[in-house]
Amino acid sequence: MQFSFWGFAFLAFILGVFATDDGLQQVVEWENGSLLVNDERVIVMSGEFHYARLPVPELWFDVFQKFKANGMNAVSIYFFWSYHSASKGTYDFTTPGKDIQRLLDLAKQAGLYVIARPGPYCNAETNGGGFALWTSDGSGGNYRTSDETYRKAWSEWISKVGEIIAKNQITNGGPVILAQVENELQETRYQANDTLVIYMEQLKTAFRDSGIVVPLTHNEKGLRSKSWSTDYNNVGGAINVYGLDSYPGGMSCTNLDTGFNMPRTYYQWFQEVSPTQPEYFPEFEGGWFQPWGGYFFDQCLAEQSPEFADVFYKGLIGQRATLINLYMAFGGTNWGHSAAPVVSEAIWLNECWLTCYPGVHFLRLRRTTA
Ligand SMILES: *[C@@H]1O[C@H](CO)[C@@H](O)[C@H](O)[C@H]1NC(C)=O
Ligand SMILES: *[C@@H]1O[C@H](CO)[C@@H](O)[C@H](O)[C@H]1NC(C)=O
């Protein structure tokens, strides 16, 4: 068969078989600025959803269907350690509101990919950033460092939640295509012996040990530092797909007159920090939380009108973003004092994207990307 070699090479070329992967699987790869899932180029349009803020599984499918109906193909989810581990040594994944398996099954059923973000630190304006509250007696050690006491505490969580996430990866027929390590951890010293670098290495090992093989990601906290990209000063700790968050509307529910900053340098930023990877926004402003003494969402909404979506989301496409997660796409309620002190007792803003303007924003964006 003379055809075989060149024929294969040609086929490989057009099918994108030269894509890059994480070396552990070839179902989720990336090439020329976007993700490939099963060799098909995918623009990921995702929305953030926190099941802990809607702890009623009967309502999850409705939310996922609305995401889908709004043109999204993915949901990005934080898994809060604090929510599943009320005391040392206890991990609850079976109480209905904590049933992750059901959550992931429903996402799959709705036709959504899942981007799993199990921390161990999440922030997300939760009390303790998602750390199990029992760690606050000192058994959490030195948080977010390579401290051994801390490592022992989070290892349990990552191995338990990681095992469930692993089982639900696309490689096993599930919906999970990416997994985020930590959140907003700024790399400050590019030295292999730095405690943060060692910490990221420990986390990556723990994720992999739990069976997670899909590409690992991270969320850079705004345009402030250049962290954990394989393409930028990598001395260890780098993940596969670098991501950046951005909230150009600022604290719009605290002060309605803050105005907007239209960032025009995302593309240049990614070209510098992660040129071989797709441009990923693990969080892009979709709303804001309800602050103490701030405005309620019906007033804030003016700041995040359809025009906001039109200008800002198209702006992202114009700057070649190919993975966009709107944060939040569904808000919910902080039950049982689970909110950080900056957030008022109840509402994480922006459930309104779905309930007030179903379809409008995402369908527009979809038309832009098609
Ligand atoms: C895709 O990326 C590869 C490797 O960087 C490059 O050789 C190729 O020219 C790119 N293709 C396109 C269409 O840009
Ligand atoms: C860390 O590494 C740097 C060089 O990369 C070295 O100068 C420094 O002494 C090291 N620090 C420790 C605590 O080993």
Short mmCIF file of C-alpha atoms and ligand atoms in Angstrom, two decimals:
data_model
loop_
_atom_site.label_atom_id
_atom_site.label_comp_id
_atom_site.label_asym_id
_atom_site.label_seq_id
_atom_site.Cartn_x
_atom_site.Cartn_y
_atom_site.Cartn_z
CA MET A 1 0.00 0.00 0.00
CA GLN A 2 2.01 2.93 -1.34
CA PHE A 3 -0.72 5.20 -0.15
CA SER A 4 -0.32 4.42 3.48
CA PHE A 5 2.40 6.76 4.73
CA TRP A 6 1.62 9.93 2.77
CA GLY A 7 -2.05 9.17 2.85
CA PHE A 8 -1.91 8.87 6.56
CA ALA A 9 0.22 11.99 6.91
CA PHE A 10 -2.26 13.95 4.81
CA LEU A 11 -5.22 12.64 6.76
CA ALA A 12 -3.41 13.36 9.98
CA PHE A 13 -2.82 16.89 8.76
CA ILE A 14 -6.42 17.62 7.89
CA LEU A 15 -7.76 15.87 10.96
CA GLY A 16 -5.50 17.81 13.24
CA VAL A 17 -3.74 14.77 14.58
CA PHE A 18 -0.68 16.98 15.16
CA ALA A 19 -2.50 18.54 18.03
CA THR A 20 -0.90 18.88 21.43
CA ASP A 21 -2.18 16.90 24.37
CA ASP A 22 -1.26 16.35 27.98
CA GLY A 23 0.39 13.03 27.22
CA LEU A 24 -2.23 11.06 29.13
CA GLN A 25 -5.10 10.88 26.66
CA GLN A 26 -5.98 12.11 23.17
CA VAL A 27 -9.66 12.84 23.53
CA VAL A 28 -9.16 16.43 24.66
CA GLU A 29 -6.31 18.11 22.82
CA TRP A 30 -5.51 21.59 21.62
CA GLU A 31 -4.08 23.02 18.46
CA ASN A 32 -3.82 26.41 16.80
CA GLY A 33 -5.66 28.30 19.44
CA SER A 34 -8.58 26.07 20.28
CA LEU A 35 -9.54 22.86 21.94
CA LEU A 36 -10.16 19.67 19.98
CA VAL A 37 -12.53 17.16 21.48
CA ASN A 38 -12.49 13.82 19.71
CA ASP A 39 -10.59 15.52 16.87
CA GLU A 40 -13.26 18.15 16.41
CA ARG A 41 -12.53 21.80 16.97
CA VAL A 42 -14.70 23.12 19.80
CA ILE A 43 -15.36 26.68 20.84
CA VAL A 44 -16.25 26.31 24.50
CA MET A 45 -19.08 28.59 25.62
CA SER A 46 -19.59 27.84 29.24
CA GLY A 47 -21.48 29.18 32.23
CA GLU A 48 -20.53 28.94 35.88
CA PHE A 49 -22.90 27.15 38.22
CA HIS A 50 -22.47 26.35 41.92
CA TYR A 51 -24.72 23.52 43.03
CA ALA A 52 -24.03 24.44 46.67
CA ARG A 53 -25.93 27.64 45.96
CA LEU A 54 -28.88 25.65 44.62
CA PRO A 55 -28.69 22.50 46.74
CA VAL A 56 -31.81 20.94 45.23
CA PRO A 57 -30.97 18.34 42.61
CA GLU A 58 -34.48 18.46 41.21
CA LEU A 59 -33.67 21.98 39.97
CA TRP A 60 -30.26 21.27 38.42
CA PHE A 61 -31.48 19.88 35.13
CA ASP A 62 -33.63 22.96 34.55
CA VAL A 63 -30.57 25.19 34.93
CA PHE A 64 -28.50 23.01 32.63
CA GLN A 65 -31.23 22.99 30.01
CA LYS A 66 -31.35 26.77 30.17
CA PHE A 67 -27.61 26.92 29.63
CA LYS A 68 -28.02 24.70 26.61
CA ALA A 69 -30.96 26.71 25.30
CA ASN A 70 -28.84 29.85 25.64
CA GLY A 71 -26.25 28.43 23.27
CA MET A 72 -23.79 27.11 25.83
CA ASN A 73 -22.03 23.81 25.45
CA ALA A 74 -20.38 23.60 28.87
CA VAL A 75 -20.82 24.27 32.55
CA SER A 76 -17.98 25.20 34.85
CA ILE A 77 -18.37 24.08 38.45
CA TYR A 78 -16.59 24.76 41.72
CA PHE A 79 -16.64 21.90 44.20
CA PHE A 80 -16.31 23.38 47.67
CA TRP A 81 -14.39 21.23 50.15
CA SER A 82 -16.23 23.04 52.96
CA TYR A 83 -19.58 21.94 51.57
CA HIS A 84 -18.70 18.27 51.52
CA SER A 85 -16.58 17.99 54.64
CA ALA A 86 -18.31 19.31 57.73
CA SER A 87 -15.80 17.75 60.07
CA LYS A 88 -12.42 16.12 59.87
CA GLY A 89 -12.53 12.72 58.20
CA THR A 90 -16.12 13.08 56.94
CA TYR A 91 -16.95 13.48 53.27
CA ASP A 92 -20.55 13.62 52.15
CA PHE A 93 -21.30 12.96 48.49
CA THR A 94 -24.66 11.29 49.05
CA THR A 95 -26.98 13.86 50.65
CA PRO A 96 -29.11 14.93 47.66
CA GLY A 97 -27.68 18.48 47.44
CA LYS A 98 -24.17 17.03 47.58
CA ASP A 99 -24.62 14.23 45.10
CA ILE A 100 -21.94 15.09 42.56
CA GLN A 101 -22.57 11.95 40.55
CA ARG A 102 -26.14 13.03 39.94
CA LEU A 103 -24.96 16.54 39.10
CA LEU A 104 -22.51 15.28 36.49
CA ASP A 105 -25.05 12.84 35.07
CA LEU A 106 -27.53 15.68 34.62
CA ALA A 107 -24.95 17.90 32.92
CA LYS A 108 -24.22 15.09 30.52
CA GLN A 109 -27.90 14.46 29.94
CA ALA A 110 -28.37 18.14 29.09
CA GLY A 111 -25.55 17.88 26.55
CA LEU A 112 -23.02 20.00 28.42
CA TYR A 113 -19.33 19.44 28.90
CA VAL A 114 -18.08 20.02 32.42
CA ILE A 115 -15.07 22.01 33.55
CA ALA A 116 -14.37 20.74 37.07
CA ARG A 117 -12.81 23.10 39.60
CA PRO A 118 -12.32 21.32 42.94
CA GLY A 119 -9.87 23.77 44.51
CA PRO A 120 -8.77 22.99 47.18
CA TYR A 121 -8.92 26.79 47.32
CA CYS A 122 -11.71 28.30 45.25
CA ASN A 123 -12.49 31.77 46.62
CA ALA A 124 -15.88 32.16 44.87
CA GLU A 125 -16.83 34.57 47.67
CA THR A 126 -17.43 31.63 49.95
CA ASN A 127 -16.57 31.57 53.63
CA GLY A 128 -12.93 30.51 53.82
CA GLY A 129 -12.69 30.35 50.04
CA GLY A 130 -14.02 26.80 50.10
CA PHE A 131 -11.57 25.43 52.67
CA ALA A 132 -13.17 22.94 55.05
CA LEU A 133 -13.94 25.02 58.11
CA TRP A 134 -12.55 22.36 60.46
CA THR A 135 -9.11 23.27 59.14
CA SER A 136 -9.33 26.66 60.84
CA ASP A 137 -8.22 25.20 64.20
CA GLY A 138 -4.72 24.89 62.81
CA SER A 139 -5.12 21.50 61.19
CA GLY A 140 -5.06 23.28 57.83
CA GLY A 141 -1.49 24.35 58.49
CA ASN A 142 -0.12 27.08 56.26
CA TYR A 143 -2.81 27.47 53.64
CA ARG A 144 -1.85 27.53 50.00
CA THR A 145 1.78 26.62 50.52
CA SER A 146 3.74 23.37 50.36
CA ASP A 147 3.37 23.02 54.14
CA GLU A 148 3.04 19.36 55.10
CA THR A 149 0.15 19.88 57.54
CA TYR A 150 -1.77 21.68 54.85
CA ARG A 151 -0.91 19.02 52.27
CA LYS A 152 -2.22 16.27 54.54
CA ALA A 153 -5.49 18.14 55.00
CA TRP A 154 -6.23 18.88 51.34
CA SER A 155 -4.93 15.55 50.02
CA GLU A 156 -7.93 13.73 51.45
CA TRP A 157 -10.33 16.07 49.72
CA ILE A 158 -8.59 15.99 46.35
CA SER A 159 -8.33 12.22 46.35
CA LYS A 160 -12.02 11.79 47.21
CA VAL A 161 -13.51 14.41 44.91
CA GLY A 162 -10.86 13.65 42.29
CA GLU A 163 -11.95 10.05 42.11
CA ILE A 164 -15.53 11.07 41.31
CA ILE A 165 -14.39 13.64 38.75
CA ALA A 166 -12.07 11.06 37.19
CA LYS A 167 -14.88 8.55 36.81
CA ASN A 168 -16.88 11.17 34.93
CA GLN A 169 -14.24 12.24 32.45
CA ILE A 170 -14.97 12.19 28.76
CA THR A 171 -12.37 9.42 28.46
CA ASN A 172 -14.77 7.28 30.51
CA GLY A 173 -17.91 8.41 28.68
CA GLY A 174 -18.62 11.27 31.10
CA PRO A 175 -18.89 15.04 30.50
CA VAL A 176 -15.68 16.30 32.17
CA ILE A 177 -13.22 17.75 29.65
CA LEU A 178 -10.95 19.92 31.83
CA ALA A 179 -9.96 20.13 35.49
CA GLN A 180 -8.73 23.24 37.23
CA VAL A 181 -5.97 23.12 39.83
CA GLU A 182 -6.32 25.70 42.66
CA ASN A 183 -7.60 29.16 41.78
CA GLU A 184 -6.11 32.62 41.44
CA LEU A 185 -2.76 31.47 42.81
CA GLN A 186 -0.30 34.11 41.70
CA GLU A 187 3.17 32.91 40.82
CA THR A 188 5.47 35.43 42.43
CA ARG A 189 8.93 33.83 42.19
CA TYR A 190 10.03 31.74 39.26
CA GLN A 191 12.14 29.36 41.32
CA ALA A 192 11.71 25.62 41.47
CA ASN A 193 12.19 25.64 45.22
CA ASP A 194 9.51 28.28 45.85
CA THR A 195 6.76 27.03 48.13
CA LEU A 196 4.02 27.90 45.61
CA VAL A 197 5.78 26.03 42.82
CA ILE A 198 6.16 22.99 45.05
CA TYR A 199 2.52 23.32 46.10
CA MET A 200 1.33 23.36 42.48
CA GLU A 201 3.46 20.30 41.77
CA GLN A 202 1.93 18.52 44.77
CA LEU A 203 -1.55 19.39 43.55
CA LYS A 204 -0.90 18.24 40.00
CA THR A 205 0.43 14.95 41.30
CA ALA A 206 -2.63 14.53 43.52
CA PHE A 207 -5.00 15.28 40.63
CA ARG A 208 -3.22 12.75 38.44
CA ASP A 209 -3.06 10.19 41.26
CA SER A 210 -6.83 10.42 41.68
CA GLY A 211 -7.19 9.37 38.04
CA ILE A 212 -7.72 12.73 36.37
CA VAL A 213 -6.22 12.57 32.87
CA VAL A 214 -7.94 15.43 31.06
CA PRO A 215 -5.92 18.64 30.60
CA LEU A 216 -5.32 20.66 33.75
CA THR A 217 -6.07 24.37 33.83
CA HIS A 218 -5.67 27.36 36.10
CA ASN A 219 -7.37 30.72 36.48
CA GLU A 220 -5.08 33.74 36.61
CA LYS A 221 -6.45 36.52 38.75
CA GLY A 222 -6.78 39.30 36.19
CA LEU A 223 -3.89 40.84 34.30
CA ARG A 224 -1.76 40.95 37.44
CA SER A 225 0.78 38.15 37.26
CA LYS A 226 1.90 35.46 34.82
CA SER A 227 1.40 32.16 36.51
CA TRP A 228 1.71 28.47 35.73
CA SER A 229 1.94 28.55 31.95
CA THR A 230 4.19 26.00 30.25
CA ASP A 231 5.11 28.81 27.83
CA TYR A 232 6.23 31.35 30.40
CA ASN A 233 9.17 30.96 32.82
CA ASN A 234 8.16 27.42 33.63
CA VAL A 235 10.21 26.23 36.57
CA GLY A 236 7.52 23.76 37.67
CA GLY A 237 3.89 23.99 38.63
CA ALA A 238 2.67 24.73 35.10
CA ILE A 239 -0.66 23.36 33.93
CA ASN A 240 -1.77 22.48 30.39
CA VAL A 241 -4.14 25.29 29.51
CA TYR A 242 -3.56 28.72 31.02
CA GLY A 243 -6.58 30.91 31.72
CA LEU A 244 -7.29 34.48 32.70
CA ASP A 245 -10.24 35.99 34.52
CA SER A 246 -11.62 39.43 33.85
CA TYR A 247 -14.41 41.60 35.26
CA PRO A 248 -14.34 44.76 33.20
CA GLY A 249 -17.56 46.03 34.78
CA GLY A 250 -15.88 46.21 38.19
CA MET A 251 -17.95 46.31 41.35
CA SER A 252 -21.00 47.26 39.45
CA CYS A 253 -23.52 46.39 42.12
CA THR A 254 -21.72 48.42 44.76
CA ASN A 255 -21.37 51.51 42.67
CA LEU A 256 -23.48 51.81 39.58
CA ASP A 257 -21.34 54.64 38.25
CA THR A 258 -17.99 52.87 38.07
CA GLY A 259 -18.19 52.76 34.31
CA PHE A 260 -16.45 50.17 32.18
CA ASN A 261 -12.94 49.45 31.24
CA MET A 262 -12.78 47.85 27.82
CA PRO A 263 -9.59 45.76 27.86
CA ARG A 264 -7.97 45.67 24.43
CA THR A 265 -4.82 43.75 25.31
CA TYR A 266 -6.04 40.24 26.08
CA TYR A 267 -4.68 38.91 22.81
CA GLN A 268 -1.22 40.39 23.45
CA TRP A 269 -1.30 39.02 26.99
CA PHE A 270 -2.03 35.49 25.85
CA GLN A 271 0.54 35.79 23.07
CA GLU A 272 3.13 36.55 25.70
CA VAL A 273 2.07 34.11 28.40
CA SER A 274 0.54 31.12 26.61
CA PRO A 275 1.03 31.40 22.83
CA THR A 276 0.83 27.64 22.20
CA GLN A 277 -2.47 27.25 24.06
CA PRO A 278 -6.07 28.19 23.38
CA GLU A 279 -7.17 31.51 24.87
CA TYR A 280 -9.20 30.59 27.90
CA PHE A 281 -11.27 32.83 30.15
CA PRO A 282 -12.18 30.61 33.12
CA GLU A 283 -14.18 33.58 34.42
CA PHE A 284 -15.50 36.48 32.45
CA GLU A 285 -17.95 38.89 33.96
CA GLY A 286 -21.50 37.72 33.70
CA GLY A 287 -22.72 39.53 36.77
CA TRP A 288 -21.83 40.46 40.29
CA PHE A 289 -22.69 39.40 43.79
CA GLN A 290 -25.11 41.20 46.04
CA PRO A 291 -22.90 43.24 48.38
CA TRP A 292 -23.94 44.54 51.80
CA GLY A 293 -25.69 47.85 51.30
CA GLY A 294 -25.31 47.58 47.54
CA TYR A 295 -27.84 47.49 44.79
CA PHE A 296 -30.16 44.66 44.08
CA PHE A 297 -29.86 42.82 40.81
CA ASP A 298 -32.72 44.55 39.04
CA GLN A 299 -30.83 47.83 39.42
CA CYS A 300 -27.46 46.34 38.57
CA LEU A 301 -28.82 44.82 35.46
CA ALA A 302 -28.66 48.16 33.69
CA GLU A 303 -24.88 47.87 33.97
CA GLN A 304 -25.00 44.47 32.39
CA SER A 305 -27.54 45.02 29.74
CA PRO A 306 -27.68 43.18 26.43
CA GLU A 307 -25.34 45.90 25.12
CA PHE A 308 -22.74 44.85 27.68
CA ALA A 309 -22.91 41.30 26.40
CA ASP A 310 -22.85 42.48 22.81
CA VAL A 311 -19.74 44.62 23.18
CA PHE A 312 -17.74 42.66 25.73
CA TYR A 313 -18.41 39.09 24.64
CA LYS A 314 -17.87 39.90 21.00
CA GLY A 315 -14.72 41.69 22.09
CA LEU A 316 -13.44 38.42 23.47
CA ILE A 317 -14.12 36.63 20.21
CA GLY A 318 -12.37 39.47 18.38
CA GLN A 319 -9.33 38.84 20.55
CA ARG A 320 -9.40 35.14 19.70
CA ALA A 321 -10.72 33.69 22.92
CA THR A 322 -11.99 30.18 22.24
CA LEU A 323 -12.95 29.07 25.74
CA ILE A 324 -15.20 31.47 27.59
CA ASN A 325 -16.89 30.85 30.91
CA LEU A 326 -19.43 33.42 32.09
CA TYR A 327 -19.24 33.92 35.82
CA MET A 328 -21.87 33.57 37.13
CA ALA A 329 -24.37 32.28 34.59
CA PHE A 330 -26.64 31.20 37.42
CA GLY A 331 -26.31 32.91 40.78
CA GLY A 332 -28.16 31.24 43.60
CA THR A 333 -28.20 31.70 47.33
CA ASN A 334 -25.52 31.40 49.98
CA TRP A 335 -27.16 29.10 52.52
CA GLY A 336 -26.08 28.67 56.12
CA HIS A 337 -23.50 31.44 56.42
CA SER A 338 -21.54 30.01 53.54
CA ALA A 339 -20.82 33.41 51.98
CA ALA A 340 -17.63 35.42 52.44
CA PRO A 341 -18.18 38.57 54.53
CA VAL A 342 -18.23 40.82 51.44
CA VAL A 343 -21.39 39.14 50.25
CA SER A 344 -24.75 39.76 51.86
CA GLU A 345 -26.63 36.87 53.37
CA ALA A 346 -28.46 35.65 50.41
CA ILE A 347 -27.89 36.24 46.79
CA TRP A 348 -25.09 35.82 44.37
CA LEU A 349 -26.15 38.06 41.62
CA ASN A 350 -26.95 37.32 38.07
CA GLU A 351 -29.43 34.54 38.04
CA CYS A 352 -31.09 37.21 35.96
CA TRP A 353 -29.09 36.37 32.88
CA LEU A 354 -31.24 33.34 32.61
CA THR A 355 -34.49 34.30 34.20
CA CYS A 356 -34.78 37.81 32.82
CA TYR A 357 -33.36 37.57 29.33
CA PRO A 358 -33.38 33.94 28.36
CA GLY A 359 -31.64 33.43 25.12
CA VAL A 360 -30.75 36.95 24.24
CA HIS A 361 -27.07 37.21 25.03
CA PHE A 362 -25.77 33.81 24.26
CA LEU A 363 -27.67 33.37 21.07
CA ARG A 364 -26.18 36.60 19.85
CA LEU A 365 -22.74 35.42 20.71
CA ARG A 366 -23.38 32.13 19.06
CA ARG A 367 -24.27 33.85 15.85
CA THR A 368 -21.01 35.75 16.05
CA THR A 369 -18.95 32.63 16.46
CA ALA A 370 -20.73 30.51 13.89
C1 LIG B 1 -1.35 24.97 13.13
O1 LIG B 1 -0.26 24.85 13.99
C2 LIG B 1 0.84 24.18 13.42
C3 LIG B 1 1.86 23.96 14.50
O2 LIG B 1 2.14 25.13 15.18
C4 LIG B 1 1.36 24.97 12.24
O3 LIG B 1 2.42 24.29 11.64
C5 LIG B 1 0.24 25.17 11.25
O4 LIG B 1 0.67 26.02 10.21
C6 LIG B 1 -0.97 25.74 11.90
N1 LIG B 1 -2.07 25.74 10.96
C7 LIG B 1 -2.80 26.80 10.72
C8 LIG B 1 -3.92 26.62 9.75
O5 LIG B 1 -2.59 27.88 11.25
C1 LIG B 2 16.17 28.48 45.75
O1 LIG B 2 16.81 28.47 44.49
C2 LIG B 2 17.58 29.63 44.22
C3 LIG B 2 18.15 29.50 42.82
O2 LIG B 2 17.19 29.12 41.91
C4 LIG B 2 18.66 29.78 45.25
O3 LIG B 2 19.35 31.00 45.03
C5 LIG B 2 18.07 29.78 46.64
O4 LIG B 2 19.11 29.78 47.61
C6 LIG B 2 17.18 28.57 46.85
N1 LIG B 2 16.53 28.70 48.15
C7 LIG B 2 16.45 27.70 48.98
C8 LIG B 2 15.71 27.97 50.27
O5 LIG B 2 16.90 26.59 48.74
#
